[in-house]
Amino acid sequence: MASGARIPLIAGNWKMHGSLAGSRELVAGIAAGVADMTAGVLLCPPYVYLSSVGEWIAGSNIALGAQDLAEQVGTGAYTGEVAGGMLTDVGCSYVIVGHSERRTIFGETDARVASKFKAAQAEGLTPILCVGETLEQREADQTQDVVAGQVQVVLDAAGIEAFAKAVIAYEPVWAIGTGLTATPAQAQEVHALIRGMIAALDGTIAAGLSVLYGGSVKGANAGELLAMEDIDGGLVGGASLSADEFLAICRAASS
Ligand code: PEP
C-alpha cells in the first residue's frame, strides 16, 4: 500500500452509465458509507451529471472529477467540447486523461493526451493520466516499453514538475471491463517501473506520486492489490456503479 505521504485514492469512473435518478441513489449510498474512510474518494460521473453530483456530495469527504476535457484552454468555438475551467467551475478537482477507451474508440493520440494533461493543469485540475498495454502488447513482451513510452510523451510535453500535481493510473487494457485482473505482482512490476521513471528525474516527486491501478478492481481483489508497495489506490469502472461494491473497495483502501 501507499507508503509515507501517499494517501490512497479510490476513483469511480462511471463512464457513460446512469441516469439522474440513478446517480442520486448511487451517490446517497456511497455518501452514507464513506464518512469514516481514511482513503480519498472521488466520483467521475458523465459531464451532464457533474453539477448535480457536486451538490449531492457537498459537505462530504467525496471529491468530484470528470472523465475527459478539451485540450483547448479557456473558451472558444469548439462545439461539443468541455473546457477544464468549466469543470472547476462546477466543483471538479480531478479529470481523467487518456483513458484507453478515449485512446482506442476515439483515436486520442499520445500527443493529444499530453495536451489534455497540460490543459487540465493550466485550468487548476489534477489530471489522472491513464496508461496501459493491450493484451497483444503484453503477449509480445512490450508492456514496459508501451507504458514507459506513454509516460515519456507527457514528461516531454509537461516536464517533471508537472507530476508533483498529477496522478497516474496503470490500466492494462486487457483488464478493463473484462473481469480479468492483473495479478498483484504483475501490477506492482509496472507501478514500480512508472515510479522509477519519475524517481530518475526527481525523487521527491516520485515519493509523493499516487499511482492507481485500474482493471476489474472489486471488493474481493482490492485488498491484495492495494497491499503492494507502489499501488496507491484504484481507478474503478464497473464496480463503482454499485454502492456496496465501491464502498468495499474504499474500505480496503482505508484499512
Ligand atoms: C476503467 O474504466 O478505468 C476501469 C478500470 O474499468 P473496470 O473497473 O470496469 O475494469
Short mmCIF file of C-alpha atoms and ligand atoms in Angstrom, two decimals:
data_model
loop_
_atom_site.label_atom_id
_atom_site.label_comp_id
_atom_site.label_asym_id
_atom_site.label_seq_id
_atom_site.Cartn_x
_atom_site.Cartn_y
_atom_site.Cartn_z
CA MET A 1 0.00 0.00 0.00
CA ALA A 2 0.92 3.59 -0.42
CA SER A 3 3.69 4.46 1.94
CA GLY A 4 4.68 7.72 3.59
CA ALA A 5 2.76 10.75 2.45
CA ARG A 6 0.66 8.99 -0.17
CA ILE A 7 -2.98 8.79 0.89
CA PRO A 8 -4.79 6.04 -1.04
CA LEU A 9 -7.30 7.29 -3.60
CA ILE A 10 -10.27 5.34 -4.92
CA ALA A 11 -11.77 6.91 -8.04
CA GLY A 12 -15.05 5.77 -9.57
CA ASN A 13 -15.30 6.18 -13.34
CA TRP A 14 -18.98 5.88 -14.20
CA LYS A 15 -18.28 6.09 -17.95
CA MET A 16 -21.49 6.58 -20.00
CA HIS A 17 -23.75 4.95 -17.42
CA GLY A 18 -26.64 6.03 -15.26
CA SER A 19 -29.50 8.49 -15.16
CA LEU A 20 -30.19 11.49 -12.97
CA ALA A 21 -32.34 9.47 -10.58
CA GLY A 22 -29.97 6.51 -10.58
CA SER A 23 -26.98 8.76 -9.96
CA ARG A 24 -28.73 10.32 -7.00
CA GLU A 25 -29.37 6.92 -5.48
CA LEU A 26 -25.79 5.80 -6.09
CA VAL A 27 -24.33 8.95 -4.52
CA ALA A 28 -26.63 8.61 -1.50
CA GLY A 29 -25.47 5.03 -1.00
CA ILE A 30 -21.81 5.93 -1.28
CA ALA A 31 -22.06 9.07 0.85
CA ALA A 32 -23.76 7.09 3.62
CA GLY A 33 -20.73 4.80 3.86
CA VAL A 34 -17.65 6.92 3.33
CA ALA A 35 -17.74 9.33 6.25
CA ASP A 36 -15.19 7.39 8.31
CA MET A 37 -12.95 6.29 5.43
CA THR A 38 -9.36 7.48 5.52
CA ALA A 39 -8.83 6.90 1.77
CA GLY A 40 -9.62 9.69 -0.65
CA VAL A 41 -12.84 9.02 -2.55
CA LEU A 42 -13.51 10.51 -5.98
CA LEU A 43 -16.52 10.22 -8.26
CA CYS A 44 -16.29 10.85 -12.02
CA PRO A 45 -19.83 10.93 -13.44
CA PRO A 46 -20.77 11.88 -17.01
CA TYR A 47 -20.47 15.62 -17.75
CA VAL A 48 -24.20 16.30 -17.59
CA TYR A 49 -24.49 14.98 -14.04
CA LEU A 50 -21.43 16.77 -12.62
CA SER A 51 -23.30 19.75 -11.19
CA SER A 52 -25.94 17.60 -9.56
CA VAL A 53 -23.43 15.15 -8.11
CA GLY A 54 -21.40 18.14 -6.90
CA GLU A 55 -24.45 19.40 -4.98
CA TRP A 56 -25.23 15.97 -3.51
CA ILE A 57 -21.69 15.44 -2.21
CA ALA A 58 -21.30 18.98 -0.82
CA GLY A 59 -20.03 18.83 2.76
CA SER A 60 -18.91 15.19 2.42
CA ASN A 61 -15.37 13.85 2.04
CA ILE A 62 -16.06 12.87 -1.59
CA ALA A 63 -14.29 14.73 -4.40
CA LEU A 64 -15.62 15.35 -7.90
CA GLY A 65 -13.87 14.63 -11.19
CA ALA A 66 -14.62 14.49 -14.90
CA GLN A 67 -13.83 11.72 -17.38
CA ASP A 68 -12.28 13.93 -20.05
CA LEU A 69 -11.75 17.56 -21.03
CA ALA A 70 -10.98 19.68 -24.07
CA GLU A 71 -7.35 20.13 -24.98
CA GLN A 72 -8.08 23.82 -25.57
CA VAL A 73 -7.70 26.13 -22.59
CA GLY A 74 -10.25 28.86 -21.86
CA THR A 75 -13.35 29.17 -24.00
CA GLY A 76 -13.91 29.19 -27.74
CA ALA A 77 -15.71 27.87 -30.79
CA TYR A 78 -15.21 24.16 -30.11
CA THR A 79 -18.67 22.64 -30.48
CA GLY A 80 -19.27 19.72 -28.16
CA GLU A 81 -16.15 20.23 -26.07
CA VAL A 82 -15.96 20.97 -22.35
CA ALA A 83 -13.10 23.09 -21.04
CA GLY A 84 -11.19 22.44 -17.85
CA GLY A 85 -12.28 25.80 -16.46
CA MET A 86 -15.90 24.73 -16.81
CA LEU A 87 -15.10 21.62 -14.82
CA THR A 88 -13.52 23.57 -11.96
CA ASP A 89 -16.50 25.93 -12.18
CA VAL A 90 -18.86 23.07 -11.23
CA GLY A 91 -16.60 21.77 -8.47
CA CYS A 92 -14.26 19.29 -10.14
CA SER A 93 -10.78 18.93 -8.76
CA TYR A 94 -9.67 15.95 -10.90
CA VAL A 95 -10.04 14.87 -14.52
CA ILE A 96 -9.23 11.54 -16.18
CA VAL A 97 -6.95 11.96 -19.19
CA GLY A 98 -6.07 9.36 -21.81
CA HIS A 99 -8.38 6.57 -20.68
CA SER A 100 -7.87 3.60 -23.00
CA GLU A 101 -11.45 3.97 -24.27
CA ARG A 102 -10.61 7.52 -25.38
CA ARG A 103 -7.41 6.28 -27.00
CA THR A 104 -8.88 3.28 -28.81
CA ILE A 105 -12.51 4.23 -29.57
CA PHE A 106 -11.98 7.95 -30.13
CA GLY A 107 -8.48 7.83 -31.57
CA GLU A 108 -6.76 10.01 -28.97
CA THR A 109 -3.06 10.05 -29.70
CA ASP A 110 -0.28 10.33 -27.14
CA ALA A 111 0.19 13.93 -28.28
CA ARG A 112 -3.46 14.81 -27.65
CA VAL A 113 -3.35 13.10 -24.28
CA ALA A 114 -0.33 15.21 -23.38
CA SER A 115 -2.17 18.38 -24.47
CA LYS A 116 -5.14 17.45 -22.33
CA PHE A 117 -2.84 16.74 -19.37
CA LYS A 118 -1.35 20.22 -19.74
CA ALA A 119 -4.76 21.84 -20.26
CA ALA A 120 -6.05 20.20 -17.08
CA GLN A 121 -3.22 21.63 -15.02
CA ALA A 122 -3.49 25.03 -16.67
CA GLU A 123 -7.13 25.11 -15.53
CA GLY A 124 -6.36 24.06 -11.95
CA LEU A 125 -7.34 20.39 -12.21
CA THR A 126 -5.32 17.36 -11.16
CA PRO A 127 -5.03 15.07 -14.19
CA ILE A 128 -5.28 11.31 -13.74
CA LEU A 129 -3.13 10.11 -16.61
CA CYS A 130 -4.13 6.62 -17.78
CA VAL A 131 -1.53 4.34 -19.33
CA GLY A 132 -1.52 0.64 -20.14
CA GLU A 133 -0.80 -2.06 -22.66
CA THR A 134 -3.11 -4.20 -24.77
CA LEU A 135 -3.15 -7.98 -24.47
CA GLU A 136 -1.29 -8.25 -27.76
CA GLN A 137 1.44 -5.94 -26.46
CA ARG A 138 1.71 -7.88 -23.18
CA GLU A 139 1.99 -11.16 -25.03
CA ALA A 140 4.69 -9.66 -27.26
CA ASP A 141 6.59 -8.67 -24.10
CA GLN A 142 6.15 -4.96 -24.86
CA THR A 143 4.39 -3.91 -21.65
CA GLN A 144 7.30 -1.97 -20.18
CA ASP A 145 8.11 -0.20 -23.45
CA VAL A 146 4.49 0.76 -24.11
CA VAL A 147 3.83 2.10 -20.63
CA ALA A 148 7.18 3.89 -20.42
CA GLY A 149 6.53 5.44 -23.83
CA GLN A 150 3.10 6.73 -22.80
CA VAL A 151 4.53 8.31 -19.65
CA GLN A 152 7.55 9.71 -21.50
CA VAL A 153 5.40 11.63 -24.01
CA VAL A 154 3.73 13.50 -21.16
CA LEU A 155 7.04 14.02 -19.35
CA ASP A 156 8.49 15.54 -22.53
CA ALA A 157 5.47 17.79 -23.03
CA ALA A 158 4.79 18.88 -19.46
CA GLY A 159 8.09 18.41 -17.60
CA ILE A 160 8.84 16.54 -14.40
CA GLU A 161 7.47 19.33 -12.14
CA ALA A 162 4.01 18.71 -13.58
CA PHE A 163 3.98 15.32 -11.89
CA ALA A 164 4.02 16.95 -8.46
CA LYS A 165 0.33 17.67 -9.09
CA ALA A 166 -0.78 14.67 -11.09
CA VAL A 167 -1.90 11.09 -10.62
CA ILE A 168 -1.03 8.19 -12.92
CA ALA A 169 -3.36 5.22 -13.39
CA TYR A 170 -1.90 1.99 -14.72
CA GLU A 171 -4.73 0.25 -16.52
CA PRO A 172 -3.86 -2.82 -18.56
CA VAL A 173 -6.34 -2.59 -21.44
CA TRP A 174 -7.00 -6.34 -21.32
CA ALA A 175 -8.20 -6.00 -17.72
CA ILE A 176 -10.65 -3.12 -18.24
CA GLY A 177 -14.25 -4.25 -18.04
CA THR A 178 -13.29 -7.85 -18.78
CA GLY A 179 -13.33 -9.37 -15.32
CA LEU A 180 -9.63 -10.17 -15.79
CA THR A 181 -7.34 -8.50 -13.28
CA ALA A 182 -3.58 -8.16 -13.33
CA THR A 183 -2.08 -10.18 -10.51
CA PRO A 184 -0.75 -8.01 -7.70
CA ALA A 185 2.78 -8.92 -8.83
CA GLN A 186 2.08 -8.02 -12.48
CA ALA A 187 0.61 -4.67 -11.44
CA GLN A 188 3.38 -3.93 -8.93
CA GLU A 189 6.03 -4.54 -11.59
CA VAL A 190 4.54 -1.82 -13.83
CA HIS A 191 3.83 0.55 -10.96
CA ALA A 192 7.46 0.26 -9.88
CA LEU A 193 8.57 0.98 -13.45
CA ILE A 194 6.43 4.14 -13.54
CA ARG A 195 7.65 5.38 -10.16
CA GLY A 196 11.21 4.54 -11.17
CA MET A 197 10.94 6.71 -14.29
CA ILE A 198 9.79 9.65 -12.19
CA ALA A 199 12.38 8.91 -9.47
CA ALA A 200 15.16 9.03 -12.04
CA LEU A 201 14.24 12.69 -12.57
CA ASP A 202 13.05 13.73 -9.10
CA GLY A 203 13.00 11.50 -6.03
CA THR A 204 10.71 13.75 -4.00
CA ILE A 205 8.09 13.95 -6.72
CA ALA A 206 8.27 10.18 -7.21
CA ALA A 207 7.79 9.53 -3.49
CA GLY A 208 4.65 11.68 -3.42
CA LEU A 209 3.16 10.49 -6.72
CA SER A 210 -0.02 8.42 -6.50
CA VAL A 211 -0.08 5.57 -8.98
CA LEU A 212 -3.52 3.94 -9.14
CA TYR A 213 -4.32 0.52 -10.56
CA GLY A 214 -7.35 0.04 -12.78
CA GLY A 215 -8.76 -3.08 -14.39
CA SER A 216 -11.68 -5.02 -12.92
CA VAL A 217 -10.99 -3.92 -9.35
CA LYS A 218 -13.70 -5.09 -6.97
CA GLY A 219 -14.20 -5.62 -3.27
CA ALA A 220 -12.83 -9.16 -3.47
CA ASN A 221 -9.47 -8.28 -5.05
CA ALA A 222 -8.88 -4.72 -3.83
CA GLY A 223 -7.08 -5.74 -0.63
CA GLU A 224 -4.36 -7.80 -2.30
CA LEU A 225 -3.74 -5.17 -5.00
CA LEU A 226 -3.63 -2.29 -2.53
CA ALA A 227 -1.20 -4.23 -0.34
CA MET A 228 1.51 -3.79 -2.98
CA GLU A 229 4.15 -1.18 -2.25
CA ASP A 230 3.62 1.01 -5.30
CA ILE A 231 -0.15 0.67 -5.69
CA ASP A 232 -1.69 3.77 -4.17
CA GLY A 233 -5.35 3.26 -4.95
CA GLY A 234 -7.71 2.27 -7.72
CA LEU A 235 -9.47 3.63 -10.77
CA VAL A 236 -12.70 1.67 -10.74
CA GLY A 237 -15.16 1.29 -13.60
CA GLY A 238 -17.87 -1.36 -13.33
CA ALA A 239 -17.65 -1.80 -9.56
CA SER A 240 -18.13 1.94 -9.00
CA LEU A 241 -21.73 1.61 -10.20
CA SER A 242 -22.68 -0.37 -7.08
CA ALA A 243 -22.50 1.50 -3.78
CA ASP A 244 -21.83 -1.70 -1.83
CA GLU A 245 -19.03 -2.85 -4.12
CA PHE A 246 -17.45 0.60 -4.35
CA LEU A 247 -17.59 1.01 -0.57
CA ALA A 248 -15.92 -2.38 -0.11
CA ILE A 249 -13.01 -1.12 -2.23
CA CYS A 250 -12.86 2.17 -0.31
CA ARG A 251 -12.84 0.19 2.92
CA ALA A 252 -9.95 -1.97 1.71
CA ALA A 253 -8.04 1.23 0.95
CA SER A 254 -8.82 2.69 4.36
CA SER A 255 -7.61 -0.23 6.48
C1 PEP B 1 -11.86 1.83 -16.05
O1 PEP B 1 -12.77 2.14 -16.78
O2 PEP B 1 -10.97 2.65 -15.83
C2 PEP B 1 -11.85 0.51 -15.45
C3 PEP B 1 -10.79 0.13 -14.81
O3 PEP B 1 -12.98 -0.26 -15.63
P1 PEP B 1 -13.30 -1.64 -14.88
O4 PEP B 1 -13.08 -1.42 -13.41
O5 PEP B 1 -14.73 -1.92 -15.20
O6 PEP B 1 -12.38 -2.67 -15.42
#
